[in-house]
Amino acid sequence: MRVSNDCRSPFPDVLLALNAFPPIRGYPIVSNRQQTSAFALIGDRYHNSDYIRTGLGKTLGEGTGLSVNFSDDIYQLNAETLAQYALLIVFRDGMIWPDGYGQGAAYPGYDPTTQGTLSDPPAPELEPRAVQWITPAQGQAVRTFVEEGGAALFYHNSTYITACEDFSHVQGSTTEGHPPVRPYKVEITNRDHPITRDVGDFVVTDEQHYMRYNKDPADVLAISVNEDGHTFGQLGTRCEAAWAYEYGKGRVCYLAPGHTIPALWNPEYAKMQQNAIRWLLRQT
């Protein structure tokens, strides 16, 4: 697999927006931007938009009354879009795959390595190629949005958006990778912050993401700990898992768990996410 850091958009005419989807009953999720307070960019090859929309719809929508405009259209991340919202949520990685996922890629209900592939006439065989989608203008838009008073909540795999320095500077880290899904403990290290208030330590079965955190250690709220002693390469058993800080006139929070709905809906983690929304929007 080749990974390109070319920031140019390979699909300028492709729109993949979920904005037109009808709201889920009981969730304050709407399509009309004039009614919403948050824009969420979600979904990628490894994290489908539906589970994220379902997971956050309950945790953030039902839990805080937040109205969210969900989209998997990367081209919607721009200054014009952000100007309409108080909060940006990013829950996707930095890659798109213009030539598909390769002949051996698995899909829900279908694994070509065990079930075979029949195509008549033959489908073209293309080398899978990951391209970083974010542009310098998008990174600058995010940075300006937060510096001027907006809020940003980054989830899980957003640390894989690595191609633009402005975006990484706002987020506070870049990825070091992760092992396969396994249980780990989220240990609260700062119990005095509004985001962690009344939140206890908890265990999830999830991807334990390892990041290169580059902000003030005092802003770390929680760490992930593999209590079984399993490591990831040379990075040990633990890593920063949540942080929050002021950024210009705005606020930033990052939360690492999120590969599955059960992880997102862990009661202690749900409480933490809801606290994060209130802190980011200055409701506490």
PDB file of N, CA and C in Angstrom, residues 122-170:
ATOM      1  N   PRO A 122     -14.100  -9.221 -16.426  1.00  0.00           N
ATOM      2  CA  PRO A 122     -13.286  -9.018 -15.225  1.00  0.00           C
ATOM      3  C   PRO A 122     -13.239  -7.554 -14.799  1.00  0.00           C
ATOM      4  N   ALA A 123     -13.336  -7.345 -13.496  1.00  0.00           N
ATOM      5  CA  ALA A 123     -13.166  -5.995 -12.946  1.00  0.00           C
ATOM      6  C   ALA A 123     -11.693  -5.618 -13.005  1.00  0.00           C
ATOM      7  N   PRO A 124     -11.390  -4.343 -13.167  1.00  0.00           N
ATOM      8  CA  PRO A 124      -9.978  -3.939 -13.216  1.00  0.00           C
ATOM      9  C   PRO A 124      -9.294  -4.182 -11.880  1.00  0.00           C
ATOM     10  N   GLU A 125      -8.047  -4.600 -11.938  1.00  0.00           N
ATOM     11  CA  GLU A 125      -7.252  -4.785 -10.732  1.00  0.00           C
ATOM     12  C   GLU A 125      -6.423  -3.527 -10.517  1.00  0.00           C
ATOM     13  N   LEU A 126      -6.735  -2.808  -9.457  1.00  0.00           N
ATOM     14  CA  LEU A 126      -6.049  -1.559  -9.152  1.00  0.00           C
ATOM     15  C   LEU A 126      -5.321  -1.686  -7.824  1.00  0.00           C
ATOM     16  N   GLU A 127      -4.146  -1.099  -7.752  1.00  0.00           N
ATOM     17  CA  GLU A 127      -3.393  -1.111  -6.507  1.00  0.00           C
ATOM     18  C   GLU A 127      -4.066  -0.183  -5.503  1.00  0.00           C
ATOM     19  N   PRO A 128      -4.380  -0.681  -4.297  1.00  0.00           N
ATOM     20  CA  PRO A 128      -4.977   0.210  -3.295  1.00  0.00           C
ATOM     21  C   PRO A 128      -4.020   1.339  -2.949  1.00  0.00           C
ATOM     22  N   ARG A 129      -4.545   2.530  -2.873  1.00  0.00           N
ATOM     23  CA  ARG A 129      -3.710   3.722  -2.694  1.00  0.00           C
ATOM     24  C   ARG A 129      -4.415   4.673  -1.742  1.00  0.00           C
ATOM     25  N   ALA A 130      -3.814   4.889  -0.580  1.00  0.00           N
ATOM     26  CA  ALA A 130      -4.380   5.819   0.391  1.00  0.00           C
ATOM     27  C   ALA A 130      -3.861   7.222   0.123  1.00  0.00           C
ATOM     28  N   VAL A 131      -4.775   8.177   0.051  1.00  0.00           N
ATOM     29  CA  VAL A 131      -4.429   9.574  -0.209  1.00  0.00           C
ATOM     30  C   VAL A 131      -4.918  10.422   0.952  1.00  0.00           C
ATOM     31  N   GLN A 132      -4.044  11.255   1.485  1.00  0.00           N
ATOM     32  CA  GLN A 132      -4.458  12.197   2.523  1.00  0.00           C
ATOM     33  C   GLN A 132      -5.339  13.265   1.881  1.00  0.00           C
ATOM     34  N   TRP A 133      -6.544  13.434   2.430  1.00  0.00           N
ATOM     35  CA  TRP A 133      -7.523  14.308   1.780  1.00  0.00           C
ATOM     36  C   TRP A 133      -7.462  15.762   2.227  1.00  0.00           C
ATOM     37  N   ILE A 134      -6.960  16.038   3.419  1.00  0.00           N
ATOM     38  CA  ILE A 134      -7.073  17.399   3.947  1.00  0.00           C
ATOM     39  C   ILE A 134      -6.161  18.353   3.176  1.00  0.00           C
ATOM     40  N   THR A 135      -6.649  19.562   2.939  1.00  0.00           N
ATOM     41  CA  THR A 135      -5.880  20.579   2.232  1.00  0.00           C
ATOM     42  C   THR A 135      -5.378  21.627   3.225  1.00  0.00           C
ATOM     43  N   PRO A 136      -4.362  22.401   2.850  1.00  0.00           N
ATOM     44  CA  PRO A 136      -3.921  23.484   3.728  1.00  0.00           C
ATOM     45  C   PRO A 136      -5.045  24.457   4.068  1.00  0.00           C
ATOM     46  N   ALA A 137      -5.918  24.736   3.113  1.00  0.00           N
ATOM     47  CA  ALA A 137      -7.028  25.661   3.378  1.00  0.00           C
ATOM     48  C   ALA A 137      -7.973  25.097   4.430  1.00  0.00           C
ATOM     49  N   GLN A 138      -8.215  23.791   4.399  1.00  0.00           N
ATOM     50  CA  GLN A 138      -9.077  23.180   5.403  1.00  0.00           C
ATOM     51  C   GLN A 138      -8.436  23.227   6.784  1.00  0.00           C
ATOM     52  N   GLY A 139      -7.149  22.929   6.849  1.00  0.00           N
ATOM     53  CA  GLY A 139      -6.462  23.009   8.130  1.00  0.00           C
ATOM     54  C   GLY A 139      -6.474  24.415   8.695  1.00  0.00           C
ATOM     55  N   GLN A 140      -6.256  25.406   7.829  1.00  0.00           N
ATOM     56  CA  GLN A 140      -6.292  26.799   8.272  1.00  0.00           C
ATOM     57  C   GLN A 140      -7.688  27.189   8.719  1.00  0.00           C
ATOM     58  N   ALA A 141      -8.712  26.685   8.046  1.00  0.00           N
ATOM     59  CA  ALA A 141     -10.090  26.999   8.432  1.00  0.00           C
ATOM     60  C   ALA A 141     -10.397  26.484   9.829  1.00  0.00           C
ATOM     61  N   VAL A 142      -9.946  25.268  10.134  1.00  0.00           N
ATOM     62  CA  VAL A 142     -10.161  24.708  11.471  1.00  0.00           C
ATOM     63  C   VAL A 142      -9.415  25.531  12.514  1.00  0.00           C
ATOM     64  N   ARG A 143      -8.182  25.874  12.221  1.00  0.00           N
ATOM     65  CA  ARG A 143      -7.389  26.641  13.190  1.00  0.00           C
ATOM     66  C   ARG A 143      -8.006  28.013  13.454  1.00  0.00           C
ATOM     67  N   THR A 144      -8.404  28.704  12.400  1.00  0.00           N
ATOM     68  CA  THR A 144      -9.011  30.025  12.561  1.00  0.00           C
ATOM     69  C   THR A 144     -10.331  29.933  13.309  1.00  0.00           C
ATOM     70  N   PHE A 145     -11.131  28.924  12.983  1.00  0.00           N
ATOM     71  CA  PHE A 145     -12.423  28.721  13.647  1.00  0.00           C
ATOM     72  C   PHE A 145     -12.252  28.627  15.157  1.00  0.00           C
ATOM     73  N   VAL A 146     -11.292  27.837  15.610  1.00  0.00           N
ATOM     74  CA  VAL A 146     -11.108  27.661  17.051  1.00  0.00           C
ATOM     75  C   VAL A 146     -10.432  28.885  17.660  1.00  0.00           C
ATOM     76  N   GLU A 147      -9.433  29.420  17.001  1.00  0.00           N
ATOM     77  CA  GLU A 147      -8.752  30.607  17.530  1.00  0.00           C
ATOM     78  C   GLU A 147      -9.725  31.758  17.754  1.00  0.00           C
ATOM     79  N   GLU A 148     -10.737  31.853  16.930  1.00  0.00           N
ATOM     80  CA  GLU A 148     -11.678  32.970  17.024  1.00  0.00           C
ATOM     81  C   GLU A 148     -12.880  32.670  17.913  1.00  0.00           C
ATOM     82  N   GLY A 149     -12.834  31.542  18.624  1.00  0.00           N
ATOM     83  CA  GLY A 149     -13.876  31.289  19.615  1.00  0.00           C
ATOM     84  C   GLY A 149     -14.698  30.042  19.421  1.00  0.00           C
ATOM     85  N   GLY A 150     -14.468  29.305  18.334  1.00  0.00           N
ATOM     86  CA  GLY A 150     -15.189  28.055  18.122  1.00  0.00           C
ATOM     87  C   GLY A 150     -14.655  26.948  19.007  1.00  0.00           C
ATOM     88  N   ALA A 151     -15.367  25.835  19.040  1.00  0.00           N
ATOM     89  CA  ALA A 151     -14.958  24.678  19.827  1.00  0.00           C
ATOM     90  C   ALA A 151     -14.764  23.487  18.901  1.00  0.00           C
ATOM     91  N   ALA A 152     -13.838  22.596  19.272  1.00  0.00           N
ATOM     92  CA  ALA A 152     -13.567  21.409  18.460  1.00  0.00           C
ATOM     93  C   ALA A 152     -13.459  20.187  19.356  1.00  0.00           C
ATOM     94  N   LEU A 153     -14.213  19.142  18.995  1.00  0.00           N
ATOM     95  CA  LEU A 153     -14.152  17.857  19.687  1.00  0.00           C
ATOM     96  C   LEU A 153     -13.635  16.824  18.695  1.00  0.00           C
ATOM     97  N   PHE A 154     -12.468  16.272  18.988  1.00  0.00           N
ATOM     98  CA  PHE A 154     -11.844  15.275  18.130  1.00  0.00           C
ATOM     99  C   PHE A 154     -11.992  13.898  18.769  1.00  0.00           C
ATOM    100  N   TYR A 155     -12.348  12.918  17.957  1.00  0.00           N
ATOM    101  CA  TYR A 155     -12.549  11.557  18.443  1.00  0.00           C
ATOM    102  C   TYR A 155     -11.561  10.577  17.814  1.00  0.00           C
ATOM    103  N   HIS A 156     -11.102   9.643  18.618  1.00  0.00           N
ATOM    104  CA  HIS A 156     -10.569   8.351  18.210  1.00  0.00           C
ATOM    105  C   HIS A 156      -9.530   8.445  17.100  1.00  0.00           C
ATOM    106  N   ASN A 157      -9.950   8.290  15.851  1.00  0.00           N
ATOM    107  CA  ASN A 157      -9.038   8.151  14.721  1.00  0.00           C
ATOM    108  C   ASN A 157      -8.694   9.461  14.037  1.00  0.00           C
ATOM    109  N   SER A 158      -9.153  10.580  14.571  1.00  0.00           N
ATOM    110  CA  SER A 158      -8.852  11.866  13.931  1.00  0.00           C
ATOM    111  C   SER A 158      -7.366  12.192  13.982  1.00  0.00           C
ATOM    112  N   THR A 159      -6.608  11.524  14.858  1.00  0.00           N
ATOM    113  CA  THR A 159      -5.162  11.756  14.909  1.00  0.00           C
ATOM    114  C   THR A 159      -4.459  11.212  13.669  1.00  0.00           C
ATOM    115  N   TYR A 160      -5.194  10.450  12.840  1.00  0.00           N
ATOM    116  CA  TYR A 160      -4.647   9.980  11.566  1.00  0.00           C
ATOM    117  C   TYR A 160      -4.739  11.048  10.475  1.00  0.00           C
ATOM    118  N   ILE A 161      -5.296  12.197  10.781  1.00  0.00           N
ATOM    119  CA  ILE A 161      -5.262  13.330   9.845  1.00  0.00           C
ATOM    120  C   ILE A 161      -3.946  14.052  10.105  1.00  0.00           C
ATOM    121  N   THR A 162      -2.943  13.742   9.292  1.00  0.00           N
ATOM    122  CA  THR A 162      -1.576  14.161   9.596  1.00  0.00           C
ATOM    123  C   THR A 162      -0.957  15.088   8.557  1.00  0.00           C
ATOM    124  N   ALA A 163      -1.656  15.354   7.455  1.00  0.00           N
ATOM    125  CA  ALA A 163      -1.007  16.006   6.314  1.00  0.00           C
ATOM    126  C   ALA A 163      -0.929  17.520   6.422  1.00  0.00           C
ATOM    127  N   CYS A 164      -1.622  18.134   7.385  1.00  0.00           N
ATOM    128  CA  CYS A 164      -1.611  19.594   7.495  1.00  0.00           C
ATOM    129  C   CYS A 164      -1.261  20.017   8.919  1.00  0.00           C
ATOM    130  N   GLU A 165      -0.243  20.824   9.028  1.00  0.00           N
ATOM    131  CA  GLU A 165       0.276  21.220  10.333  1.00  0.00           C
ATOM    132  C   GLU A 165      -0.744  22.004  11.146  1.00  0.00           C
ATOM    133  N   ASP A 166      -1.516  22.879  10.503  1.00  0.00           N
ATOM    134  CA  ASP A 166      -2.493  23.672  11.247  1.00  0.00           C
ATOM    135  C   ASP A 166      -3.502  22.778  11.958  1.00  0.00           C
ATOM    136  N   PHE A 167      -3.999  21.761  11.263  1.00  0.00           N
ATOM    137  CA  PHE A 167      -4.968  20.854  11.875  1.00  0.00           C
ATOM    138  C   PHE A 167      -4.342  20.121  13.056  1.00  0.00           C
ATOM    139  N   SER A 168      -3.143  19.582  12.872  1.00  0.00           N
ATOM    140  CA  SER A 168      -2.478  18.850  13.946  1.00  0.00           C
ATOM    141  C   SER A 168      -2.164  19.755  15.127  1.00  0.00           C
ATOM    142  N   HIS A 169      -1.865  21.012  14.857  1.00  0.00           N
ATOM    143  CA  HIS A 169      -1.568  21.945  15.939  1.00  0.00           C
ATOM    144  C   HIS A 169      -2.792  22.179  16.806  1.00  0.00           C
ATOM    145  N   VAL A 170      -3.949  22.281  16.188  1.00  0.00           N
ATOM    146  CA  VAL A 170      -5.183  22.454  16.959  1.00  0.00           C
ATOM    147  C   VAL A 170      -5.477  21.197  17.763  1.00  0.00           C
TER     148      VAL A 170
END
